[in-house]
Coordinates of C-alpha atoms and ligand atoms in Angstrom, one line a residue:
X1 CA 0.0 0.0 0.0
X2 CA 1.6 2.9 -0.9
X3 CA 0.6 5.1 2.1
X4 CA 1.5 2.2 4.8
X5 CA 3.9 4.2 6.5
X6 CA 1.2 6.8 7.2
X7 CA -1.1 7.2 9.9
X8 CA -4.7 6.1 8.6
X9 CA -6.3 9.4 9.5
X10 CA -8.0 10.1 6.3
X11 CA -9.4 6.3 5.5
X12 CA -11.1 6.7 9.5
X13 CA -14.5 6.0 8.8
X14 CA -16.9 9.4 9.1
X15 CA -19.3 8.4 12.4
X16 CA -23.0 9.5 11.4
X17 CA -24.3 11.9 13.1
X18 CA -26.8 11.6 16.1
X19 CA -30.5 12.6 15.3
X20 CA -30.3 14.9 17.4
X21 CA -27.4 17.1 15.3
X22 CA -27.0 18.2 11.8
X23 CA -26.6 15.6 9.5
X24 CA -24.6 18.8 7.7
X25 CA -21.8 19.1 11.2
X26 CA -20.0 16.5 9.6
X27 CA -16.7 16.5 7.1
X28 CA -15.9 20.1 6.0
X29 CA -12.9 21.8 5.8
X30 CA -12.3 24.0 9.1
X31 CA -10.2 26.8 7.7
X32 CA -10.7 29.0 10.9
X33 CA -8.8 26.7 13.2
X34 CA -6.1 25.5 10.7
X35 CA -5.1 29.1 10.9
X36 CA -5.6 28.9 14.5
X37 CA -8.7 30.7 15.0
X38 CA -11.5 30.3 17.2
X39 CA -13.7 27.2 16.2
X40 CA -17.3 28.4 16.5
X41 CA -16.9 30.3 13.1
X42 CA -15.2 27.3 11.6
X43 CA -18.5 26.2 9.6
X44 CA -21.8 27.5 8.0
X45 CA -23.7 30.4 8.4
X46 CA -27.4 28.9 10.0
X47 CA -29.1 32.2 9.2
X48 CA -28.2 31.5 5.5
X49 CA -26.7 34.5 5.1
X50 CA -29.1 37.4 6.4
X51 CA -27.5 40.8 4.7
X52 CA -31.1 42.8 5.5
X53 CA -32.7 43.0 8.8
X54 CA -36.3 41.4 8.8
X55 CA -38.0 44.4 5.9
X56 CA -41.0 44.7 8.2
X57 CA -38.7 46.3 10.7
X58 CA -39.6 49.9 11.7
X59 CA -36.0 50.7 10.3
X60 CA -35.9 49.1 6.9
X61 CA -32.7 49.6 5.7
X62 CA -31.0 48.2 9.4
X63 CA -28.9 49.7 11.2
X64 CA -25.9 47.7 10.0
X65 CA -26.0 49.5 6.6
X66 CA -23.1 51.8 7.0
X67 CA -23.1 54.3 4.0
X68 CA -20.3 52.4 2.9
X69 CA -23.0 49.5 2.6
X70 CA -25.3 51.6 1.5
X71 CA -25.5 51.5 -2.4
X72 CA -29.0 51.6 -4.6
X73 CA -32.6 51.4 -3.9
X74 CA -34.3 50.8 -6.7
X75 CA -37.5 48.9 -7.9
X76 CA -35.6 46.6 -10.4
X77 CA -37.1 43.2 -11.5
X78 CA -34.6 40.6 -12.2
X79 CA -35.1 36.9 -13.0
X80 CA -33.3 33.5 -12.7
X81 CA -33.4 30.3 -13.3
X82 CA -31.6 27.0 -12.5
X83 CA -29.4 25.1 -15.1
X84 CA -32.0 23.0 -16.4
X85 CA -34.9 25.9 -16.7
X86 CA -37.0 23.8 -14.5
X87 CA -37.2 26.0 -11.3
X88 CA -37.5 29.9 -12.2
X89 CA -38.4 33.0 -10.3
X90 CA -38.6 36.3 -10.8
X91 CA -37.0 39.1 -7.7
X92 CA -38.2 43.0 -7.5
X93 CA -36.6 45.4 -4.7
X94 CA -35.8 47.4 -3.6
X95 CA -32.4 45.8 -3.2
X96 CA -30.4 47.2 0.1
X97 CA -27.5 44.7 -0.1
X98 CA -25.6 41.9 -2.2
X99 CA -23.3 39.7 0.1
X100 CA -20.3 37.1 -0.5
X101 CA -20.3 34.5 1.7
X102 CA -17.5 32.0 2.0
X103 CA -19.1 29.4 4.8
X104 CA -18.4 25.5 4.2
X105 CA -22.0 25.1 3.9
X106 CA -22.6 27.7 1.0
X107 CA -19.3 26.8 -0.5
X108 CA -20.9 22.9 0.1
X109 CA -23.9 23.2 -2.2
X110 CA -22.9 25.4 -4.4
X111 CA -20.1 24.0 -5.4
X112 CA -18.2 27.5 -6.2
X113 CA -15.4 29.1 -3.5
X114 CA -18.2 31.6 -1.9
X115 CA -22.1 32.2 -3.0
X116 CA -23.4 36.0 -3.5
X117 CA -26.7 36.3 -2.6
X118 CA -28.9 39.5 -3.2
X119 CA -31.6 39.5 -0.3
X120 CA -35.4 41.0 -1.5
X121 CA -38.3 41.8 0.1
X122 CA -40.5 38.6 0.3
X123 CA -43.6 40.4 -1.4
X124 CA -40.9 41.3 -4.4
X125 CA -40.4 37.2 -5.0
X126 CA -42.2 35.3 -6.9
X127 CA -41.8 31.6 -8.2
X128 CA -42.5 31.6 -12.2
X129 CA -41.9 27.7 -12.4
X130 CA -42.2 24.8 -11.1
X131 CA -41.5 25.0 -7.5
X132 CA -42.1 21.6 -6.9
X133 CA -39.5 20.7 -8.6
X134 CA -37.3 21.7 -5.8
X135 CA -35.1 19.4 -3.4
X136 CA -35.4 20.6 0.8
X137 CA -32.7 20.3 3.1
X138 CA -32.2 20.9 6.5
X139 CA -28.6 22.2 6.4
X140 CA -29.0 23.8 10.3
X141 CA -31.2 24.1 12.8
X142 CA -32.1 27.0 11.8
X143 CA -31.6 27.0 8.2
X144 CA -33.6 25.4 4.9
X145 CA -32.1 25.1 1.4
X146 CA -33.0 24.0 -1.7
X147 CA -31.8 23.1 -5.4
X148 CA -33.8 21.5 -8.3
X149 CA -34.8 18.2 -8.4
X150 CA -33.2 17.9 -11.9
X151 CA -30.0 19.8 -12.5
X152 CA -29.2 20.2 -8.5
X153 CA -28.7 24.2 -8.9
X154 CA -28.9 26.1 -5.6
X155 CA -32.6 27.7 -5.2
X156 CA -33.4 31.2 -3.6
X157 CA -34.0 30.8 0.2
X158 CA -37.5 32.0 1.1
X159 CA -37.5 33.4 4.7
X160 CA -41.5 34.4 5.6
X161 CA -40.0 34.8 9.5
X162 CA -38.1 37.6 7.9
X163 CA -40.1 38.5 5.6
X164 CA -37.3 38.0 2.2
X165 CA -35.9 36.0 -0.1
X166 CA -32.5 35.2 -0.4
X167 CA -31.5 35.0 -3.9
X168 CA -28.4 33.2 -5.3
X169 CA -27.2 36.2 -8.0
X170 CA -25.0 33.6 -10.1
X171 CA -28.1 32.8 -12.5
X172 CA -29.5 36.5 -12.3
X173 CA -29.1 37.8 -16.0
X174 CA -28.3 41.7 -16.9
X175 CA -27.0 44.7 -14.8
X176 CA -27.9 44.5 -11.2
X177 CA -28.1 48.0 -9.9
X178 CA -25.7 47.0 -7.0
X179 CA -22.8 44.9 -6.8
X180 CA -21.2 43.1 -3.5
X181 CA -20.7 45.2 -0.8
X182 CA -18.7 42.3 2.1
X183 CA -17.3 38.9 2.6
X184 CA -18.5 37.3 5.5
X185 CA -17.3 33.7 7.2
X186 CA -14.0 34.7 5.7
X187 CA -12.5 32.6 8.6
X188 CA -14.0 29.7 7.1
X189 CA -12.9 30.6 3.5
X190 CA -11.4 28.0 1.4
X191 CA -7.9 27.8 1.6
X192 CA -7.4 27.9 -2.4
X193 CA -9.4 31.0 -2.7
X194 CA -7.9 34.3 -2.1
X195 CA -9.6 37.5 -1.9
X196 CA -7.9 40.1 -3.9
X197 CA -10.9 43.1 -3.6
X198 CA -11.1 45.6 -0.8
X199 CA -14.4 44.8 0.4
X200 CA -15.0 44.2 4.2
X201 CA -14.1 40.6 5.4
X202 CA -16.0 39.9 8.4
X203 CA -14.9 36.6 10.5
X204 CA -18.0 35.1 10.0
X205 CA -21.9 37.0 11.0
X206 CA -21.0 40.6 11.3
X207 CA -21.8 41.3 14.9
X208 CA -25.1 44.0 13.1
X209 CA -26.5 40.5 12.0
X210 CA -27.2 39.3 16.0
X211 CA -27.0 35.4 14.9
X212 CA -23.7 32.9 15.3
X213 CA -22.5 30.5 13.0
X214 CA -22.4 26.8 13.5
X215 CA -19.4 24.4 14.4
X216 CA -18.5 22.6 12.0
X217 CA -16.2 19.6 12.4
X218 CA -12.7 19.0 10.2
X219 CA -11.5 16.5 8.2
X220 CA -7.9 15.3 8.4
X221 CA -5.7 15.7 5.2
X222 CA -3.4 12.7 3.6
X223 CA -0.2 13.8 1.6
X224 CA -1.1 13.3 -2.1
X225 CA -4.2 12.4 -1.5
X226 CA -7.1 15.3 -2.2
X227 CA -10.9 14.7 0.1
X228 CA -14.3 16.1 -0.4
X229 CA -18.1 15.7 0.5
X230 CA -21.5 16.7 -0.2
X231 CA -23.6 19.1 2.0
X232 CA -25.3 16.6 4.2
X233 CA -22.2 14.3 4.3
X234 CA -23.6 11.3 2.7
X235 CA -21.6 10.9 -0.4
X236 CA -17.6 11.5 0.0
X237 CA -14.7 11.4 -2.7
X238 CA -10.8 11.8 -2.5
X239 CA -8.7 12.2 -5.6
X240 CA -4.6 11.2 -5.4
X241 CA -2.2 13.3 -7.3
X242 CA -1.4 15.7 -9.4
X243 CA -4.6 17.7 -11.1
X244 CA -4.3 19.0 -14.4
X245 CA -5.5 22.5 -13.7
X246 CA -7.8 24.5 -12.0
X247 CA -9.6 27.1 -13.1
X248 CA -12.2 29.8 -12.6
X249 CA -14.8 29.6 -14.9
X250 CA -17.9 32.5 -16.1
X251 CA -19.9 30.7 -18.1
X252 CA -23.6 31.2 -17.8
X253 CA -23.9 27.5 -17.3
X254 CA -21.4 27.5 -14.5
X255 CA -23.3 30.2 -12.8
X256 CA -26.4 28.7 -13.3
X257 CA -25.5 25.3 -12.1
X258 CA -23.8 26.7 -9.0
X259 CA -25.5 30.1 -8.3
X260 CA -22.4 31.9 -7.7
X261 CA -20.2 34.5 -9.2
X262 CA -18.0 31.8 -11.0
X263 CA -17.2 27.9 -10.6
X264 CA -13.8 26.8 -9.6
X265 CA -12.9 23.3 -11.2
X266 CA -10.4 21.0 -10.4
X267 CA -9.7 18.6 -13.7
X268 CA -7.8 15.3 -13.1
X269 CA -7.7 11.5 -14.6
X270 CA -11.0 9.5 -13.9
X271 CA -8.6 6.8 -12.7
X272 CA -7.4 9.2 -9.5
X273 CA -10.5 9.6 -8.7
X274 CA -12.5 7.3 -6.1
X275 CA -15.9 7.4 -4.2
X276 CA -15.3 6.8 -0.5
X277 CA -19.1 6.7 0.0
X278 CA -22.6 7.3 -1.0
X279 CA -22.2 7.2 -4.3
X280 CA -25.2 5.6 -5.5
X281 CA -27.1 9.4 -4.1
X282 CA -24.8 11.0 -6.9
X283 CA -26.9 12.0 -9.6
X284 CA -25.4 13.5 -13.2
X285 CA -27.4 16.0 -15.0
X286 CA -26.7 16.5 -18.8
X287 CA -27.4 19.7 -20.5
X288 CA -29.4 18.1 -23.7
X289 CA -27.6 20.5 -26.1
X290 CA -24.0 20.7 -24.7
X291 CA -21.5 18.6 -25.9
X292 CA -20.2 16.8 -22.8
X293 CA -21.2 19.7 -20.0
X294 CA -22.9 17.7 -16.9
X295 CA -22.8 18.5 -13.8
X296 CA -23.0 16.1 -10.8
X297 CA -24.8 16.6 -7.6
X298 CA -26.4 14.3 -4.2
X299 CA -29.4 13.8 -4.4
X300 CA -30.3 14.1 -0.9
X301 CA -29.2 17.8 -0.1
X302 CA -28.6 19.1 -3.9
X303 CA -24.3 19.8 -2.5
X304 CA -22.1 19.9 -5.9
X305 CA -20.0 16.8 -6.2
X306 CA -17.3 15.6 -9.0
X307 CA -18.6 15.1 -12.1
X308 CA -16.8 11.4 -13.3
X309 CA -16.6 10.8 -16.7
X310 CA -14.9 7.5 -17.7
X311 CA -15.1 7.9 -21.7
X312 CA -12.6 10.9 -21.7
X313 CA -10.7 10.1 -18.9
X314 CA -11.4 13.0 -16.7
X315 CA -13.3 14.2 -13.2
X316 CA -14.2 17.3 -12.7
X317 CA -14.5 18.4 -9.1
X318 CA -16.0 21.4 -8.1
X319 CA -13.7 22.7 -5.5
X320 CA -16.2 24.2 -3.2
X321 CA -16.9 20.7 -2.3
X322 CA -13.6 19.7 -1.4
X323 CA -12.6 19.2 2.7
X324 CA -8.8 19.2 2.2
X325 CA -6.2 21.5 0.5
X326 CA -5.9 20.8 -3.2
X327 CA -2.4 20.9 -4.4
X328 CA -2.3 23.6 -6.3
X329 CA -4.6 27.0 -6.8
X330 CA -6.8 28.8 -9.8
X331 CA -4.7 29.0 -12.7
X332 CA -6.5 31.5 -15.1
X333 CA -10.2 32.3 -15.9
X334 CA -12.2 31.3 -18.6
X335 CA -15.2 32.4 -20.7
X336 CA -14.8 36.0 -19.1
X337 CA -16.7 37.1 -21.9
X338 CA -19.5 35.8 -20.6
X339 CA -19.1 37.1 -16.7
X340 CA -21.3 38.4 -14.3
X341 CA -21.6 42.0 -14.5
X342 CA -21.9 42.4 -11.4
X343 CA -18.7 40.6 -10.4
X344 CA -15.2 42.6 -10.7
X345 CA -12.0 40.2 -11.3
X346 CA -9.5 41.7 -9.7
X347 CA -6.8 39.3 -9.2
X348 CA -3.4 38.9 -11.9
X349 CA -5.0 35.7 -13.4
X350 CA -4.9 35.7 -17.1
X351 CA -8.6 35.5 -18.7
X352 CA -9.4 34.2 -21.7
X353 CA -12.8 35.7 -22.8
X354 CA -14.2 32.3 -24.5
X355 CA -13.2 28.8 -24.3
X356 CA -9.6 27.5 -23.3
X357 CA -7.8 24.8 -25.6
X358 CA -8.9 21.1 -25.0
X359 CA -7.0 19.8 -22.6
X360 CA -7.2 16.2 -24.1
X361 CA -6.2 17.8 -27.8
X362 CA -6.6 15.2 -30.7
X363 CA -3.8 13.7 -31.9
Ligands
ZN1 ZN1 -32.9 22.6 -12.8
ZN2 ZN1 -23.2 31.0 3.8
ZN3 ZN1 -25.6 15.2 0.2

């Protein structure tokens, strides 16, 4: 065996959770206390994510809206839709706030390195289709999400105790009239990701919000040997060696698929690629008029997962999934052409505006 000399720590088997806890406390990647931080903020935001104080407030724009928060009001309608076109909505404001947040459990189902939600007045949502088509998952004690049934993309989070919606602005087409405005759970941020804008980093909830995050356990890493897992846990992968490259990619499928600004994805050989479990919950969508582009996701909580695909050699793992390091960091980003408006690059990256090369070119 060729990690015998090695303590077993990443092949310990994952104990399930007691009824009692979170099914999602288990198997994320604690970047808070790897860099020696306090371990309460270590995990997911419960709330999800509240950027607005509840709208029926006698204050509606919250105290925490500094007027370096403070960007447009505006009655704008904007409208998404998952990958699939299944589950679609449409979102009026008036829009006080856009947030990135970088907590394992955001980064868990969406698959991307943070998710950037635009919170609305609930009377402002509205389903346009199928919401039936949706997957439920109690990620907290306090906290709901949902992706669609088909395709797996992450669904707005409807909040009637607060009175909003929380709406993933990867699939939201056209000029928003605001643009983030903070990172928050930046001391659970994924180790591969850096943040190159000035915007506030809070450690987790801005103290304004009133609410604490969740503990969230670690997972021990293996030399060589790269780990990751779904939201709720119940499928888990690792992936040995060298990856091809990694990249940051803008394409509206990518933001469809994982509701965020960009995806990051890892690309190695199918055959370093293994299930450690649950892989019969792993469900592959195919996008009817694409080529090869499929994404992968558990059917139980809707968390991205590596997409596997033995015909071209390849597995393509959506880093916001992973629970250890990879072994190397975003290379350059593609289809920029097709980016968020919304969504400033402003790392050195190189950007290619459409497709890059194969990497498997035809000889
Ligand atoms: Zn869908
Ligand atoms: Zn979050
Ligand atoms: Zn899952």
């Amino acid at each position: 065996m060729r990690h015998a000399h090695l303590p077993h720590r990443g092949r310990r088997p994952v104990s399930r959770a007691p009824p009692h806890v979170d099914a999602c406390r288990m198997g994320t990647v604690d970047g808070a206390s790897r860099q020696g931080r306090s371990k309460w903020i270590s995990g997911g935001c419960p709330g999800p994510c509240p950027a607005v104080r509840d709208s029926r407030s006698s204050n509606p724009t919250g105290p925490h809206l500094t007027a370096r928060h403070e960007q447009t009001r505006n009655q704008e309608m904007v409208s998404g839709s998952c990958l699939c076109g299944t589950v679609t909505y449409e979102v009026q404001g008036p829009f006080t706030s856009m947030v990135n947040c970088h907590c394992s459990m955001c980064r868990k189902q969406h698959g991307a390195p943070f998710a950037t939600f635009l919170p609305a007045p609930l009377a402002g949502f509205r389903w346009t289709g199928a919401e039936a088509a949706l997957v439920t998952f109690q990620s907290s004690t306090r906290s709901v999400r949902s992706g669609c049934k088909t395709c797996g993309a992450p669904a707005p989070i409807v909040l009637p105790e607060r009175n909003m919606a929380l709406v993933p602005a990867g699939p939201l087409e056209g000029d928003l009239p605001l643009t983030p405005q903070m990172h928050i759970f930046v001391g659970s941020k994924a180790p591969w990701y850096a943040i190159t804008d000035g915007l506030p980093q809070h450690e987790a909830f801005p103290p304004e919000f009133g609410v604490q995050g969740v503990e969230r356990p670690t997972v021990d890493a293996r030399p060589g040997v790269t780990s990751g897992s779904c939201l709720c846990g119940e499928v888990a992968f690792e992936v040995e060696g060298d990856a091809l490259i990694m990249q940051n990619c803008h394409c509206t499928r990518c933001r469809r698929a994982r509701g965020a600004a960009h995806g990051t994805n890892i690309f190695y050989r199918a055959e370093q690629f293994r299930w450690l479990r649950g892989a019969e919950l792993a469900v592959d969508y195919k996008i009817p008029e694409a080529k090869h582009h499929t994404v992968t996701f558990c059917r139980r909580c809707t968390g991205a997962l590596p997409r596997v695909d033995t015909v071209r050699n390849v597995a393509v793992v959506p880093a916001g999934c992973l629970d250890t390091d990879p072994p190397l960091r975003p290379q350059r980003h593609i289809f920029t052409a097709h980016k968020a408006a919304w969504f400033a690059i402003t790392d050195e990256l190189p950007q290619l505006p459409e497709a890059p090369p194969p990497l498997f070119p035809r000889t």
